[in-house]
PDB file of C-alpha atoms in Angstrom:
ATOM      1  CA  MET E   1      45.610  26.579  54.101  1.00  0.00           C
ATOM      2  CA  LYS E   2      42.417  25.060  55.578  1.00  0.00           C
ATOM      3  CA  MET E   3      42.838  22.250  58.087  1.00  0.00           C
ATOM      4  CA  GLU E   4      41.147  19.687  55.960  1.00  0.00           C
ATOM      5  CA  ASP E   5      43.291  20.564  53.001  1.00  0.00           C
ATOM      6  CA  LYS E   6      46.394  20.418  55.161  1.00  0.00           C
ATOM      7  CA  ILE E   7      45.522  16.948  56.504  1.00  0.00           C
ATOM      8  CA  ILE E   8      44.866  15.644  52.831  1.00  0.00           C
ATOM      9  CA  LYS E   9      48.087  17.256  51.653  1.00  0.00           C
ATOM     10  CA  ILE E  10      50.318  15.685  54.411  1.00  0.00           C
ATOM     11  CA  ARG E  11      48.644  12.382  54.067  1.00  0.00           C
ATOM     12  CA  GLU E  12      49.014  12.181  50.358  1.00  0.00           C
ATOM     13  CA  HIS E  13      52.584  13.432  50.652  1.00  0.00           C
ATOM     14  CA  PHE E  14      53.557  10.808  53.300  1.00  0.00           C
ATOM     15  CA  TYR E  15      51.797   7.964  51.446  1.00  0.00           C
ATOM     16  CA  ALA E  16      53.734   8.813  48.225  1.00  0.00           C
ATOM     17  CA  THR E  17      57.111   8.477  49.994  1.00  0.00           C
ATOM     18  CA  ASN E  18      59.019   5.461  51.229  1.00  0.00           C
ATOM     19  CA  LEU E  19      60.416   7.569  54.104  1.00  0.00           C
ATOM     20  CA  SER E  20      60.146   6.370  57.746  1.00  0.00           C
ATOM     21  CA  LYS E  21      57.976   8.405  59.918  1.00  0.00           C
ATOM     22  CA  THR E  22      60.964   9.839  61.796  1.00  0.00           C
ATOM     23  CA  ASP E  23      62.647  10.859  58.534  1.00  0.00           C
ATOM     24  CA  PHE E  24      59.481  12.419  57.114  1.00  0.00           C
ATOM     25  CA  HIS E  25      58.938  14.461  60.335  1.00  0.00           C
ATOM     26  CA  LYS E  26      62.603  15.727  60.252  1.00  0.00           C
ATOM     27  CA  GLN E  27      62.562  16.671  56.547  1.00  0.00           C
ATOM     28  CA  PHE E  28      59.236  18.328  56.223  1.00  0.00           C
ATOM     29  CA  PHE E  29      58.102  19.884  59.484  1.00  0.00           C
ATOM     30  CA  GLU E  30      59.024  23.380  58.366  1.00  0.00           C
ATOM     31  CA  MET E  31      57.264  22.869  55.036  1.00  0.00           C
ATOM     32  CA  TYR E  32      53.985  22.382  56.857  1.00  0.00           C
ATOM     33  CA  GLY E  33      54.525  25.277  59.372  1.00  0.00           C
ATOM     34  CA  TYR E  34      55.622  23.343  62.477  1.00  0.00           C
ATOM     35  CA  GLN E  35      58.385  24.506  64.902  1.00  0.00           C
ATOM     36  CA  ASN E  36      59.983  21.010  65.134  1.00  0.00           C
ATOM     37  CA  ALA E  37      59.651  17.412  63.994  1.00  0.00           C
ATOM     38  CA  GLU E  38      57.975  16.404  67.215  1.00  0.00           C
ATOM     39  CA  SER E  39      54.999  18.842  66.536  1.00  0.00           C
ATOM     40  CA  LEU E  40      54.412  17.288  63.091  1.00  0.00           C
ATOM     41  CA  ARG E  41      54.662  13.831  64.557  1.00  0.00           C
ATOM     42  CA  LYS E  42      51.941  14.519  67.140  1.00  0.00           C
ATOM     43  CA  PHE E  43      49.686  16.062  64.449  1.00  0.00           C
ATOM     44  CA  MET E  44      50.088  13.103  62.179  1.00  0.00           C
ATOM     45  CA  ILE E  45      49.218  10.658  64.960  1.00  0.00           C
ATOM     46  CA  LYS E  46      46.145  12.707  65.989  1.00  0.00           C
ATOM     47  CA  LYS E  47      44.942  12.617  62.420  1.00  0.00           C
ATOM     48  CA  ASN E  48      45.679   8.893  61.908  1.00  0.00           C
ATOM     49  CA  ILE E  49      48.448   9.399  59.299  1.00  0.00           C
ATOM     50  CA  THR E  50      50.452   6.353  60.075  1.00  0.00           C
ATOM     51  CA  SER E  51      52.915   3.920  58.521  1.00  0.00           C
ATOM     52  CA  LYS E  52      50.327   1.110  59.130  1.00  0.00           C
ATOM     53  CA  ASP E  53      47.710   2.809  57.076  1.00  0.00           C
ATOM     54  CA  ARG E  54      50.241   3.610  54.347  1.00  0.00           C
ATOM     55  CA  SER E  55      51.244  -0.086  54.184  1.00  0.00           C
ATOM     56  CA  ALA E  56      47.604  -1.165  54.070  1.00  0.00           C
ATOM     57  CA  GLN E  57      46.914   1.081  51.157  1.00  0.00           C
ATOM     58  CA  GLU E  58      49.891  -0.258  49.219  1.00  0.00           C
ATOM     59  CA  ILE E  59      48.922  -3.825  49.890  1.00  0.00           C
ATOM     60  CA  ASN E  60      45.243  -3.210  48.854  1.00  0.00           C
ATOM     61  CA  LYS E  61      46.079  -1.517  45.603  1.00  0.00           C
ATOM     62  CA  ILE E  62      44.591  -3.398  42.607  1.00  0.00           C
ATOM     63  CA  ILE E  63      47.384  -4.630  40.634  1.00  0.00           C
ATOM     64  CA  PRO E  64      46.420  -5.717  37.070  1.00  0.00           C
ATOM     65  CA  PRO E  65      47.592  -9.247  36.349  1.00  0.00           C
ATOM     66  CA  VAL E  66      50.399  -9.551  33.727  1.00  0.00           C
ATOM     67  CA  VAL E  67      50.474 -12.688  31.607  1.00  0.00           C
ATOM     68  CA  ALA E  68      53.907 -13.391  30.463  1.00  0.00           C
ATOM     69  CA  ASN E  69      54.730 -15.511  27.551  1.00  0.00           C
ATOM     70  CA  TYR E  70      57.605 -17.779  28.309  1.00  0.00           C
ATOM     71  CA  ASN E  71      58.746 -21.247  27.512  1.00  0.00           C
ATOM     72  CA  LEU E  72      58.309 -23.487  30.485  1.00  0.00           C
ATOM     73  CA  GLU E  73      61.028 -25.815  29.092  1.00  0.00           C
ATOM     74  CA  THR E  74      63.668 -23.199  29.633  1.00  0.00           C
ATOM     75  CA  LEU E  75      62.836 -22.304  33.321  1.00  0.00           C
ATOM     76  CA  ASP E  76      63.805 -24.692  35.997  1.00  0.00           C
ATOM     77  CA  ASN E  77      61.565 -22.942  38.634  1.00  0.00           C
ATOM     78  CA  PHE E  78      58.916 -21.340  36.289  1.00  0.00           C
ATOM     79  CA  GLY E  79      60.377 -17.972  37.172  1.00  0.00           C
ATOM     80  CA  ILE E  80      59.394 -18.239  40.847  1.00  0.00           C
ATOM     81  CA  GLU E  81      61.665 -16.356  43.196  1.00  0.00           C
ATOM     82  CA  GLU E  82      63.872 -18.336  45.669  1.00  0.00           C
ATOM     83  CA  SER E  83      62.348 -18.832  49.135  1.00  0.00           C
ATOM     84  CA  ILE E  84      63.648 -16.645  51.905  1.00  0.00           C
ATOM     85  CA  GLY E  85      62.983 -19.555  54.393  1.00  0.00           C
ATOM     86  CA  LYS E  86      65.701 -21.566  55.944  1.00  0.00           C
ATOM     87  CA  GLU E  87      65.943 -25.068  57.186  1.00  0.00           C
ATOM     88  CA  TYR E  88      66.963 -25.225  60.852  1.00  0.00           C
ATOM     89  CA  VAL E  89      68.894 -28.538  61.361  1.00  0.00           C
ATOM     90  CA  SER E  90      70.832 -30.179  64.153  1.00  0.00           C
ATOM     91  CA  ALA E  91      74.654 -29.867  64.555  1.00  0.00           C
ATOM     92  CA  LYS E  92      76.668 -32.988  64.568  1.00  0.00           C
ATOM     93  CA  LEU E  93      79.365 -33.756  67.311  1.00  0.00           C
ATOM     94  CA  PRO E  94      82.708 -34.564  65.625  1.00  0.00           C
ATOM     95  CA  PRO E  95      82.974 -38.386  65.471  1.00  0.00           C
ATOM     96  CA  HIS E  96      86.260 -38.614  67.282  1.00  0.00           C
ATOM     97  CA  LEU E  97      84.477 -37.577  70.485  1.00  0.00           C
ATOM     98  CA  LYS E  98      83.446 -40.763  72.271  1.00  0.00           C
ATOM     99  CA  LYS E  99      82.651 -39.992  75.903  1.00  0.00           C
ATOM    100  CA  ILE E 100      80.522 -36.951  76.505  1.00  0.00           C
ATOM    101  CA  GLY E 101      79.544 -35.466  79.874  1.00  0.00           C
ATOM    102  CA  ILE E 102      76.214 -33.677  79.929  1.00  0.00           C
ATOM    103  CA  LEU E 103      75.255 -31.176  82.503  1.00  0.00           C
ATOM    104  CA  SER E 104      71.854 -29.354  82.263  1.00  0.00           C
ATOM    105  CA  ASP E 105      69.731 -26.874  84.199  1.00  0.00           C
ATOM    106  CA  ILE E 106      72.286 -25.508  86.602  1.00  0.00           C
ATOM    107  CA  HIS E 107      70.567 -22.091  86.736  1.00  0.00           C
ATOM    108  CA  PHE E 108      73.674 -20.448  88.059  1.00  0.00           C
ATOM    109  CA  PRO E 109      73.871 -18.487  90.498  1.00  0.00           C
ATOM    110  CA  TYR E 110      70.864 -20.518  91.973  1.00  0.00           C
ATOM    111  CA  HIS E 111      72.791 -23.775  91.656  1.00  0.00           C
ATOM    112  CA  ASP E 112      72.915 -26.586  94.210  1.00  0.00           C
ATOM    113  CA  LEU E 113      76.631 -26.479  95.053  1.00  0.00           C
ATOM    114  CA  GLN E 114      76.740 -29.933  96.552  1.00  0.00           C
ATOM    115  CA  ALA E 115      75.111 -31.594  93.444  1.00  0.00           C
ATOM    116  CA  LEU E 116      77.060 -29.569  90.982  1.00  0.00           C
ATOM    117  CA  THR E 117      80.407 -30.384  92.594  1.00  0.00           C
ATOM    118  CA  CYS E 118      79.377 -34.001  92.834  1.00  0.00           C
ATOM    119  CA  ALA E 119      78.561 -34.161  89.076  1.00  0.00           C
ATOM    120  CA  ILE E 120      81.847 -32.448  88.074  1.00  0.00           C
ATOM    121  CA  LYS E 121      83.981 -34.686  90.253  1.00  0.00           C
ATOM    122  CA  HIS E 122      82.249 -37.770  88.713  1.00  0.00           C
ATOM    123  CA  LEU E 123      82.896 -36.490  85.098  1.00  0.00           C
ATOM    124  CA  LYS E 124      86.623 -35.824  85.989  1.00  0.00           C
ATOM    125  CA  GLU E 125      86.885 -39.378  87.330  1.00  0.00           C
ATOM    126  CA  GLN E 126      85.271 -40.835  84.200  1.00  0.00           C
ATOM    127  CA  GLU E 127      87.790 -38.980  81.989  1.00  0.00           C
ATOM    128  CA  ILE E 128      85.240 -37.666  79.536  1.00  0.00           C
ATOM    129  CA  ASP E 129      86.710 -36.271  76.318  1.00  0.00           C
ATOM    130  CA  CYS E 130      83.854 -33.679  75.773  1.00  0.00           C
ATOM    131  CA  LEU E 131      81.624 -31.530  78.136  1.00  0.00           C
ATOM    132  CA  TYR E 132      78.225 -30.545  76.775  1.00  0.00           C
ATOM    133  CA  LEU E 133      76.365 -27.892  78.706  1.00  0.00           C
ATOM    134  CA  ASN E 134      72.738 -28.591  77.680  1.00  0.00           C
ATOM    135  CA  GLY E 135      70.973 -25.289  78.259  1.00  0.00           C
ATOM    136  CA  ASP E 136      69.755 -23.185  81.247  1.00  0.00           C
ATOM    137  CA  ILE E 137      73.253 -23.198  82.660  1.00  0.00           C
ATOM    138  CA  GLN E 138      72.689 -19.482  83.679  1.00  0.00           C
ATOM    139  CA  ASP E 139      69.262 -18.354  85.124  1.00  0.00           C
ATOM    140  CA  PHE E 140      69.024 -14.610  84.415  1.00  0.00           C
ATOM    141  CA  TYR E 141      66.562 -14.014  87.056  1.00  0.00           C
ATOM    142  CA  SER E 142      67.224 -10.307  87.233  1.00  0.00           C
ATOM    143  CA  ILE E 143      66.057  -9.864  83.550  1.00  0.00           C
ATOM    144  CA  SER E 144      63.197 -12.318  83.344  1.00  0.00           C
ATOM    145  CA  ARG E 145      59.627 -11.392  82.326  1.00  0.00           C
ATOM    146  CA  HIS E 146      58.334 -12.907  85.611  1.00  0.00           C
ATOM    147  CA  GLU E 147      57.751 -10.932  88.720  1.00  0.00           C
ATOM    148  CA  LYS E 148      61.079 -10.498  90.654  1.00  0.00           C
ATOM    149  CA  GLU E 149      61.895  -9.922  94.264  1.00  0.00           C
ATOM    150  CA  LYS E 150      63.650  -6.662  94.770  1.00  0.00           C
ATOM    151  CA  ASP E 151      66.393  -7.972  97.031  1.00  0.00           C
ATOM    152  CA  MET E 152      67.326 -10.676  94.360  1.00  0.00           C
ATOM    153  CA  ARG E 153      67.595  -8.293  91.410  1.00  0.00           C
ATOM    154  CA  ASP E 154      71.341  -7.888  90.939  1.00  0.00           C
ATOM    155  CA  PHE E 155      72.149  -8.363  87.332  1.00  0.00           C
ATOM    156  CA  LYS E 156      75.853  -7.318  87.630  1.00  0.00           C
ATOM    157  CA  ARG E 157      76.224  -9.842  90.412  1.00  0.00           C
ATOM    158  CA  GLU E 158      74.681 -12.602  88.230  1.00  0.00           C
ATOM    159  CA  VAL E 159      76.935 -11.661  85.321  1.00  0.00           C
ATOM    160  CA  ASP E 160      80.142 -11.698  87.408  1.00  0.00           C
ATOM    161  CA  MET E 161      79.203 -15.078  89.036  1.00  0.00           C
ATOM    162  CA  ASN E 162      78.262 -16.657  85.731  1.00  0.00           C
ATOM    163  CA  ARG E 163      81.505 -15.565  84.035  1.00  0.00           C
ATOM    164  CA  ASP E 164      83.550 -16.849  86.928  1.00  0.00           C
ATOM    165  CA  PHE E 165      81.663 -20.099  86.849  1.00  0.00           C
ATOM    166  CA  LEU E 166      82.505 -20.613  83.178  1.00  0.00           C
ATOM    167  CA  GLN E 167      86.139 -19.722  83.714  1.00  0.00           C
ATOM    168  CA  ARG E 168      86.367 -22.328  86.510  1.00  0.00           C
ATOM    169  CA  LEU E 169      84.734 -24.921  84.308  1.00  0.00           C
ATOM    170  CA  ARG E 170      87.421 -24.314  81.693  1.00  0.00           C
ATOM    171  CA  ASP E 171      90.141 -24.516  84.433  1.00  0.00           C
ATOM    172  CA  ILE E 172      88.782 -27.889  85.493  1.00  0.00           C
ATOM    173  CA  PHE E 173      88.474 -29.405  82.069  1.00  0.00           C
ATOM    174  CA  ARG E 174      91.466 -27.695  80.474  1.00  0.00           C
ATOM    175  CA  THR E 175      92.060 -29.757  77.308  1.00  0.00           C
ATOM    176  CA  ILE E 176      88.726 -31.156  76.226  1.00  0.00           C
ATOM    177  CA  PRO E 177      86.126 -29.477  73.942  1.00  0.00           C
ATOM    178  CA  ILE E 178      83.238 -27.741  75.753  1.00  0.00           C
ATOM    179  CA  TYR E 179      80.007 -26.939  74.015  1.00  0.00           C
ATOM    180  CA  TYR E 180      77.404 -24.444  75.423  1.00  0.00           C
ATOM    181  CA  LYS E 181      73.838 -25.021  74.134  1.00  0.00           C
ATOM    182  CA  LEU E 182      71.522 -22.069  74.802  1.00  0.00           C
ATOM    183  CA  GLY E 183      68.337 -22.862  76.609  1.00  0.00           C
ATOM    184  CA  ASN E 184      65.222 -20.766  77.263  1.00  0.00           C
ATOM    185  CA  HIS E 185      66.886 -19.075  80.218  1.00  0.00           C
ATOM    186  CA  GLU E 186      69.817 -17.981  78.168  1.00  0.00           C
ATOM    187  CA  ASN E 187      67.125 -16.542  75.653  1.00  0.00           C
ATOM    188  CA  ARG E 188      66.228 -14.041  78.382  1.00  0.00           C
ATOM    189  CA  PHE E 189      69.553 -12.237  77.665  1.00  0.00           C
ATOM    190  CA  ALA E 190      68.826 -11.617  73.929  1.00  0.00           C
ATOM    191  CA  ARG E 191      65.091 -10.941  74.575  1.00  0.00           C
ATOM    192  CA  SER E 192      65.887  -8.357  77.224  1.00  0.00           C
ATOM    193  CA  LEU E 193      68.211  -6.426  74.852  1.00  0.00           C
ATOM    194  CA  GLN E 194      65.616  -6.573  72.054  1.00  0.00           C
ATOM    195  CA  LEU E 195      62.763  -5.332  74.116  1.00  0.00           C
ATOM    196  CA  GLN E 196      64.547  -2.874  76.402  1.00  0.00           C
ATOM    197  CA  ALA E 197      67.553  -1.714  74.496  1.00  0.00           C
ATOM    198  CA  GLU E 198      67.023  -2.608  70.876  1.00  0.00           C
ATOM    199  CA  GLU E 199      69.684  -0.190  69.566  1.00  0.00           C
ATOM    200  CA  PHE E 200      72.205  -2.239  71.584  1.00  0.00           C
ATOM    201  CA  ALA E 201      71.108  -5.790  70.479  1.00  0.00           C
ATOM    202  CA  GLN E 202      73.398  -5.851  67.465  1.00  0.00           C
ATOM    203  CA  ILE E 203      76.551  -4.594  69.135  1.00  0.00           C
ATOM    204  CA  HIS E 204      79.293  -7.096  68.688  1.00  0.00           C
ATOM    205  CA  ASP E 205      80.464  -6.970  72.374  1.00  0.00           C
ATOM    206  CA  LEU E 206      76.866  -7.628  73.588  1.00  0.00           C
ATOM    207  CA  GLN E 207      76.428 -10.937  71.701  1.00  0.00           C
ATOM    208  CA  PHE E 208      76.040 -13.852  74.147  1.00  0.00           C
ATOM    209  CA  ASP E 209      79.229 -15.680  73.281  1.00  0.00           C
ATOM    210  CA  ILE E 210      81.407 -12.435  73.274  1.00  0.00           C
ATOM    211  CA  PHE E 211      79.644 -11.035  76.492  1.00  0.00           C
ATOM    212  CA  PHE E 212      80.355 -14.200  78.445  1.00  0.00           C
ATOM    213  CA  ARG E 213      83.785 -14.708  76.958  1.00  0.00           C
ATOM    214  CA  LEU E 214      83.016 -18.129  75.387  1.00  0.00           C
ATOM    215  CA  ASP E 215      85.352 -17.169  72.580  1.00  0.00           C
ATOM    216  CA  LYS E 216      88.194 -16.472  74.999  1.00  0.00           C
ATOM    217  CA  LEU E 217      87.486 -19.687  76.938  1.00  0.00           C
ATOM    218  CA  GLY E 218      87.382 -21.851  73.776  1.00  0.00           C
ATOM    219  CA  ILE E 219      83.710 -22.866  74.388  1.00  0.00           C
ATOM    220  CA  THR E 220      81.651 -23.473  71.298  1.00  0.00           C
ATOM    221  CA  MET E 221      78.063 -22.012  71.384  1.00  0.00           C
ATOM    222  CA  VAL E 222      75.152 -24.032  70.049  1.00  0.00           C
ATOM    223  CA  GLU E 223      72.177 -21.943  69.121  1.00  0.00           C
ATOM    224  CA  ASP E 224      68.935 -22.196  71.254  1.00  0.00           C
ATOM    225  CA  TRP E 225      66.978 -23.688  68.402  1.00  0.00           C
ATOM    226  CA  GLN E 226      69.718 -26.204  67.354  1.00  0.00           C
ATOM    227  CA  GLY E 227      69.915 -29.920  68.544  1.00  0.00           C
ATOM    228  CA  MET E 228      73.191 -31.821  68.651  1.00  0.00           C
ATOM    229  CA  GLU E 229      73.551 -35.276  67.091  1.00  0.00           C
ATOM    230  CA  MET E 230      75.799 -37.650  69.130  1.00  0.00           C
ATOM    231  CA  GLY E 231      76.007 -40.768  67.094  1.00  0.00           C
ATOM    232  CA  ASP E 232      72.453 -42.075  66.887  1.00  0.00           C
ATOM    233  CA  LEU E 233      71.323 -39.831  69.850  1.00  0.00           C
ATOM    234  CA  LEU E 234      69.690 -36.417  69.341  1.00  0.00           C
ATOM    235  CA  VAL E 235      70.396 -34.164  72.342  1.00  0.00           C
ATOM    236  CA  ILE E 236      68.060 -31.168  72.902  1.00  0.00           C
ATOM    237  CA  HIS E 237      67.471 -28.820  75.771  1.00  0.00           C
ATOM    238  CA  GLY E 238      63.691 -29.419  75.588  1.00  0.00           C
ATOM    239  CA  HIS E 239      62.264 -25.994  74.942  1.00  0.00           C
ATOM    240  CA  GLU E 240      62.482 -26.068  71.165  1.00  0.00           C
ATOM    241  CA  GLY E 241      58.804 -26.108  70.461  1.00  0.00           C
ATOM    242  CA  PHE E 242      58.235 -29.416  72.317  1.00  0.00           C
ATOM    243  CA  GLY E 243      56.550 -28.391  75.485  1.00  0.00           C
ATOM    244  CA  THR E 244      57.429 -31.852  76.832  1.00  0.00           C
ATOM    245  CA  GLY E 245      56.486 -32.432  80.423  1.00  0.00           C
ATOM    246  CA  GLY E 246      53.638 -34.378  82.153  1.00  0.00           C
ATOM    247  CA  LEU E 247      53.879 -37.435  84.379  1.00  0.00           C
ATOM    248  CA  ASN E 248      56.705 -38.845  82.305  1.00  0.00           C
ATOM    249  CA  PRO E 249      58.656 -36.427  80.240  1.00  0.00           C
ATOM    250  CA  SER E 250      60.642 -39.059  78.421  1.00  0.00           C
ATOM    251  CA  GLN E 251      57.461 -40.711  77.246  1.00  0.00           C
ATOM    252  CA  SER E 252      56.073 -37.376  75.932  1.00  0.00           C
ATOM    253  CA  LEU E 253      59.512 -36.922  74.236  1.00  0.00           C
ATOM    254  CA  PHE E 254      59.238 -40.353  72.579  1.00  0.00           C
ATOM    255  CA  ASN E 255      55.706 -39.477  71.403  1.00  0.00           C
ATOM    256  CA  LYS E 256      57.042 -36.445  69.578  1.00  0.00           C
ATOM    257  CA  MET E 257      60.465 -37.571  68.319  1.00  0.00           C
ATOM    258  CA  PHE E 258      60.336 -41.378  67.577  1.00  0.00           C
ATOM    259  CA  CYS E 259      64.154 -41.535  67.805  1.00  0.00           C
ATOM    260  CA  ASN E 260      66.818 -41.845  70.459  1.00  0.00           C
ATOM    261  CA  THR E 261      66.620 -38.454  72.244  1.00  0.00           C
ATOM    262  CA  LEU E 262      67.902 -36.944  75.429  1.00  0.00           C
ATOM    263  CA  MET E 263      66.688 -33.667  76.963  1.00  0.00           C
ATOM    264  CA  GLY E 264      67.013 -31.469  80.060  1.00  0.00           C
ATOM    265  CA  HIS E 265      64.570 -28.636  80.802  1.00  0.00           C
ATOM    266  CA  VAL E 266      62.120 -30.540  83.008  1.00  0.00           C
ATOM    267  CA  HIS E 267      64.497 -31.129  85.932  1.00  0.00           C
ATOM    268  CA  ARG E 268      63.579 -34.853  86.221  1.00  0.00           C
ATOM    269  CA  LYS E 269      65.370 -37.942  85.542  1.00  0.00           C
ATOM    270  CA  THR E 270      63.121 -40.324  83.456  1.00  0.00           C
ATOM    271  CA  VAL E 271      63.777 -43.053  80.865  1.00  0.00           C
ATOM    272  CA  THR E 272      61.516 -44.532  78.196  1.00  0.00           C
ATOM    273  CA  THR E 273      62.352 -47.625  76.112  1.00  0.00           C
ATOM    274  CA  LYS E 274      60.103 -48.810  73.188  1.00  0.00           C
ATOM    275  CA  LYS E 275      60.641 -51.429  70.509  1.00  0.00           C
ATOM    276  CA  ASN E 276      59.536 -50.765  66.864  1.00  0.00           C
ATOM    277  CA  GLY E 277      58.233 -53.331  64.349  1.00  0.00           C
ATOM    278  CA  PHE E 278      61.797 -54.051  63.211  1.00  0.00           C
ATOM    279  CA  GLY E 279      62.864 -55.079  66.624  1.00  0.00           C
ATOM    280  CA  GLN E 280      64.963 -51.927  67.086  1.00  0.00           C
ATOM    281  CA  TYR E 281      64.916 -50.264  70.436  1.00  0.00           C
ATOM    282  CA  ILE E 282      64.358 -46.506  70.819  1.00  0.00           C
ATOM    283  CA  ASN E 283      65.385 -44.721  74.099  1.00  0.00           C
ATOM    284  CA  THR E 284      64.322 -41.335  75.236  1.00  0.00           C
ATOM    285  CA  TYR E 285      65.684 -39.615  78.306  1.00  0.00           C
ATOM    286  CA  SER E 286      65.209 -36.523  80.445  1.00  0.00           C
ATOM    287  CA  THR E 287      67.956 -35.671  82.877  1.00  0.00           C
ATOM    288  CA  GLY E 288      68.004 -34.315  86.384  1.00  0.00           C
ATOM    289  CA  CYS E 289      68.992 -30.790  87.208  1.00  0.00           C
ATOM    290  CA  LEU E 290      71.720 -29.153  89.224  1.00  0.00           C
ATOM    291  CA  THR E 291      69.793 -26.297  90.715  1.00  0.00           C
ATOM    292  CA  SER E 292      67.667 -26.032  93.997  1.00  0.00           C
ATOM    293  CA  LEU E 293      65.010 -28.749  94.121  1.00  0.00           C
ATOM    294  CA  ASN E 294      62.605 -26.609  95.990  1.00  0.00           C
ATOM    295  CA  PRO E 295      62.477 -23.123  94.673  1.00  0.00           C
ATOM    296  CA  LYS E 296      59.986 -20.479  95.780  1.00  0.00           C
ATOM    297  CA  TYR E 297      58.040 -20.530  92.544  1.00  0.00           C
ATOM    298  CA  MET E 298      57.487 -24.373  92.855  1.00  0.00           C
ATOM    299  CA  PRO E 299      58.351 -25.738  96.336  1.00  0.00           C
ATOM    300  CA  TYR E 300      56.470 -29.057  95.793  1.00  0.00           C
ATOM    301  CA  ASN E 301      57.638 -30.985  92.624  1.00  0.00           C
ATOM    302  CA  GLN E 302      59.184 -34.080  91.372  1.00  0.00           C
ATOM    303  CA  HIS E 303      62.485 -32.516  90.516  1.00  0.00           C
ATOM    304  CA  THR E 304      65.656 -34.588  90.929  1.00  0.00           C
ATOM    305  CA  HIS E 305      69.283 -33.890  90.757  1.00  0.00           C
ATOM    306  CA  GLY E 306      71.286 -35.478  87.992  1.00  0.00           C
ATOM    307  CA  PHE E 307      73.355 -35.488  84.823  1.00  0.00           C
ATOM    308  CA  ALA E 308      74.364 -37.927  82.071  1.00  0.00           C
ATOM    309  CA  ILE E 309      77.319 -39.503  80.330  1.00  0.00           C
ATOM    310  CA  VAL E 310      76.928 -40.498  76.744  1.00  0.00           C
ATOM    311  CA  GLU E 311      79.383 -43.071  75.077  1.00  0.00           C
ATOM    312  CA  ILE E 312      79.572 -43.606  71.418  1.00  0.00           C
ATOM    313  CA  ASP E 313      80.803 -46.816  69.780  1.00  0.00           C
ATOM    314  CA  ASN E 314      80.514 -47.259  66.066  1.00  0.00           C
ATOM    315  CA  GLY E 315      77.841 -44.509  65.864  1.00  0.00           C
ATOM    316  CA  LYS E 316      75.705 -46.206  68.575  1.00  0.00           C
ATOM    317  CA  SER E 317      75.032 -44.471  71.759  1.00  0.00           C
ATOM    318  CA  LYS E 318      74.890 -45.726  75.290  1.00  0.00           C
ATOM    319  CA  VAL E 319      73.445 -43.295  77.885  1.00  0.00           C
ATOM    320  CA  ASN E 320      74.080 -43.346  81.622  1.00  0.00           C
ATOM    321  CA  ASN E 321      71.420 -41.194  83.094  1.00  0.00           C
ATOM    322  CA  ILE E 322      72.723 -40.560  86.454  1.00  0.00           C
ATOM    323  CA  GLN E 323      70.860 -39.431  89.543  1.00  0.00           C
ATOM    324  CA  ILE E 324      72.275 -37.602  92.572  1.00  0.00           C
ATOM    325  CA  ILE E 325      70.809 -37.848  96.120  1.00  0.00           C
ATOM    326  CA  ASN E 326      72.255 -35.983  99.082  1.00  0.00           C
ATOM    327  CA  GLY E 327      75.341 -35.184  97.136  1.00  0.00           C
ATOM    328  CA  LYS E 328      76.118 -38.697  96.090  1.00  0.00           C
ATOM    329  CA  VAL E 329      75.947 -40.582  92.749  1.00  0.00           C
ATOM    330  CA  LEU E 330      73.607 -43.402  92.788  1.00  0.00           C
TER     331      LEU E 330
END
């Protein structure tokens, strides 16, 4: 068989099937005179016989229009297929929870121990009935996309310290509900699996809540895209498509949300209060962090230590946005 004829025959054969490239190579390498599937794979790549081109041909086929005769009165949706899209909406905190402590941006194991223990002690003293971990509780430095220092790349140590920290949180707050909202740093875990070990990404034991034993500790996971409604207050981490920052993060948050909203993410305590035309006050907050204030990647900044307590009364929220300086609550 001439080379040109061979190319045409393989191309037409591949384009006529729905097989993946891998399956096609495995099934037909002998038919076309190759020693193994890898040899056929290299030949097809060299001759530009690809799944991409096959898909393009299918998409570009001229499909004659079909005019159907139907009675519009009998079709609720005119015969249009259901959408595969999904509405991503906030979760709602159970209404019996009235006093919620919020910790954000601990970035364990790069936490500030003095600030963290100060916040925990204060929440214990205030007798909160719910603890909400509002994202970036863990850092995942070892698997980030950013350049990493060799002497700090120790993923196993990070995992062990993070697991131990969550266990200690549950030991401290034994009887109250704990929620764990995933932030952009927690996203590093799933993204790393997808990019570097895609085959493992769907393994049950490697799902975030299982791997970090949230199920064993009775900690409820809140997805990274999902906000949490606490009465009339929406609590988000701050990375969910907002990009809120600037000189006054709470003002930027107000400009995007127009409702009572609290976020972490920016490592700064700020508050904005506005009154609408009906005389109703809208409050937006960004909370401080519980990690190092002067990290190497940004030694000069406006970061502050802090956390928050939210009290709910008849569906109305009252936020105490607390700042910590030198290990003491202000």
